[in-house]
Amino acid sequence: MKDYTISDAVLVNNYIKGDESALSTLIERHKQRIYSFIYSKVFDRDVSEDIFQDTFIKVIRTLKLGKYNEEGKFLPWVMRIAHNLVIDHFRKGNRMPKFEDNGEFSIFSVISDGDLNAEKRIIKDQVEEDLRNLIQELPEDQKEVLVMRMYRDMSFKEISDKTGVSINTALGRMRYALINLRKVIEKNNIVLTN
């Protein structure tokens, strides 16, 4: 375990007050997680390095301007900045569709082009992956009901028949699954939206 005797909030405060080493400590503490997150989206070391550096340039700028308002949520804030920069990277990266010049132009060829939705697809894929990982941490009976309801679109009556428990028990398990998911999300400061 790493020694986190000084909280992120205290380090941020110290940095704002002029202690440059506080930022180094914060970067050192979180660089692996932030870099891994960026790399998992772009799959390119050079681009990941650039986005990582841009993330901390933005962090420094925001802190220096006194526009940071975090209430103990430094890492989720930095991850959101990194996430937005990844999306900017994909926006800039020549994602406009190529058209065949056959004399006819159809707006439907633009609308149906999947590349226009690259940003939304990245966000959706990441949220779904994060959620699947969180669901794996649930107790087996709760996970079973949640998967049947959310992924197999089964009614509580069908879940009751399949699992051999009452509808009320199935409803209870679903309720506890959602409560437990919420707790894990809050405990780990997980951001499931952009």
C-alpha atoms as one frame of an Amber mdcrd trajectory, in Angstrom:
protein
   0.000   0.000   0.000   1.182   3.499  -0.777   1.417   5.964   2.068  -1.330
   8.559   1.632  -0.788  10.355   4.936  -1.432  13.717   3.235  -4.810  13.813
   1.480  -5.242  15.026  -2.094  -7.246  17.999  -0.813  -4.390  19.128   1.458
  -1.854  18.704  -1.359  -4.047  20.727  -3.727  -4.328  23.469  -1.104  -0.566
  23.432  -0.518   0.056  23.711  -4.273  -2.356  26.635  -4.596  -0.476  28.340
  -1.749   2.800  27.968  -3.673   4.227  24.569  -2.697   5.301  23.222  -6.108
   6.313  19.847  -4.651   2.691  19.186  -3.660   1.751  18.906  -7.349   4.632
  16.477  -7.952   3.278  14.310  -5.148  -0.219  14.380  -6.651   1.068  13.491
 -10.123   3.230  10.692  -8.726   0.316   9.355  -6.686  -2.166   9.187  -9.581
  -0.083   9.031 -12.777  -0.391   5.265 -13.300  -4.173   5.252 -13.062  -4.611
   8.345 -15.248  -2.100   7.211 -17.881  -3.637   3.707 -17.989  -7.089   5.207
 -18.458  -5.883   7.372 -21.367  -3.954   4.505 -22.974  -6.991   2.196 -22.713
  -8.852   4.643 -24.973  -6.256   5.626 -27.590  -3.920   2.579 -27.673  -0.945
   4.724 -28.636   1.916   5.518 -26.242   2.898   8.835 -27.844  -0.672  10.101
 -28.004  -1.238   8.906 -24.420   1.843  10.828 -23.255   0.613  13.971 -25.022
  -2.875  13.714 -23.545  -1.416  12.970 -20.099   0.745  16.097 -20.278  -2.143
  18.188 -21.618  -4.278  16.925 -18.724  -1.816  18.230 -16.155  -1.281  21.486
 -18.047  -5.042  22.004 -17.735  -4.958  20.985 -14.062  -2.167  23.463 -13.332
  -3.892  26.256 -15.251  -7.191  25.693 -13.408  -5.466  25.553 -10.014  -3.381
  28.687 -10.723  -6.489  30.608 -11.811  -8.233  29.602  -8.580 -11.098  27.996
 -10.505 -10.794  24.611  -8.813 -13.686  23.629  -6.584 -13.343  19.988  -5.655
 -14.431  19.053  -2.139 -12.025  16.106  -1.914 -12.607  14.754  -5.410  -9.270
  15.504  -7.080  -8.815  12.202  -8.947 -12.334  12.057 -10.485 -11.873  15.692
 -11.552  -8.522  14.931 -13.236 -10.000  11.792 -14.855 -12.827  13.894 -16.276
 -10.279  16.317 -17.776  -8.338  13.380 -19.282 -11.585  11.864 -20.593 -12.565
  15.156 -22.274  -9.099  15.471 -23.844  -9.382  11.915 -25.223 -12.696  12.886
 -26.793 -11.107  16.068 -28.213  -8.353  13.885 -29.693 -10.940  11.775 -31.516
 -12.834  14.862 -32.668  -9.675  16.382 -34.160  -8.453  13.129 -35.654 -10.033
  13.407 -39.089 -13.223  11.607 -38.193 -15.376  13.170 -40.891 -16.721  10.586
 -43.341 -15.333  10.278 -46.840 -17.892  10.505 -49.641 -17.842   8.826 -53.006
 -18.168  11.472 -55.674 -20.750   9.831 -57.878 -22.586  13.067 -58.575 -25.272
  12.363 -56.008 -25.161  13.587 -52.453 -27.330  11.958 -49.847 -27.672  13.274
 -46.309 -28.341   9.668 -45.270 -24.776   8.717 -46.133 -23.665  11.236 -43.486
 -26.263  10.293 -40.880 -25.524   6.590 -41.091 -21.764   7.025 -40.815 -20.650
   5.487 -37.535 -17.505   7.641 -37.298 -19.620  10.689 -36.545 -20.606   9.000
 -33.290 -17.081   7.967 -32.262 -17.217  10.158 -29.157 -20.564   8.796 -27.989
 -19.475   5.237 -28.717 -16.272   5.653 -26.666 -18.235   7.046 -23.729 -20.914
   4.358 -23.975 -18.347   1.539 -24.264 -16.382   2.820 -21.264 -19.488   3.224
 -19.107 -20.682  -0.267 -20.046 -17.263  -1.775 -19.302 -17.052   0.002 -15.934
 -20.560  -1.139 -15.072 -19.841  -4.770 -16.015 -16.783  -4.722 -13.751 -18.834
  -3.295 -10.884 -21.594  -5.888 -11.353 -18.988  -8.655 -10.981 -18.379  -7.437
  -7.404 -22.018  -7.991  -6.351 -23.125 -11.017  -4.313 -24.130 -13.877  -6.651
 -27.912 -13.727  -5.987 -28.034  -9.952  -6.598 -25.853 -10.199  -9.707 -28.101
 -12.940 -11.127 -31.296 -10.872 -10.743 -29.676  -7.678 -12.058 -28.303  -9.440
 -15.161 -31.651 -11.106 -15.902 -33.530  -7.820 -15.511 -31.140  -5.376 -17.175
 -29.373  -7.464 -19.819 -31.934 -10.172 -20.624 -34.953  -7.878 -20.201 -36.815
 -10.463 -18.109 -39.828  -9.483 -16.012 -39.729 -10.028 -12.249 -42.305 -12.810
 -12.747 -39.932 -14.544 -15.192 -36.984 -13.997 -12.816 -39.061 -15.450  -9.969
 -39.903 -18.566 -12.038 -36.318 -19.034 -13.233 -34.662 -18.597  -9.806 -37.343
 -20.302  -7.748 -37.807 -17.343  -5.376 -40.852 -15.133  -4.830 -41.357 -11.978
  -6.876 -40.812  -9.938  -3.683 -37.465 -11.672  -3.082 -36.426 -10.969  -6.691
 -37.453  -7.312  -6.274 -35.513  -7.118  -2.998 -32.390  -8.577  -4.574 -32.632
  -6.070  -7.420 -33.024  -3.228  -4.912 -29.986  -4.372  -2.898 -27.961  -4.840
  -6.092 -28.632  -1.203  -7.047 -27.867   0.030  -3.507 -24.587  -1.930  -3.458
 -23.612  -0.660  -6.921 -24.223   2.908  -5.757 -22.045   2.346  -2.668 -19.156
   0.942  -4.735 -19.431   3.830  -7.218 -19.347   6.435  -4.435 -16.612   4.671
  -2.435 -14.291   4.477  -5.440 -15.236   7.880  -6.890 -16.191   6.234 -10.184
 -17.525   8.530 -12.882 -20.002   6.700 -15.113 -20.848   9.703 -17.276 -18.799
  12.329 -19.063
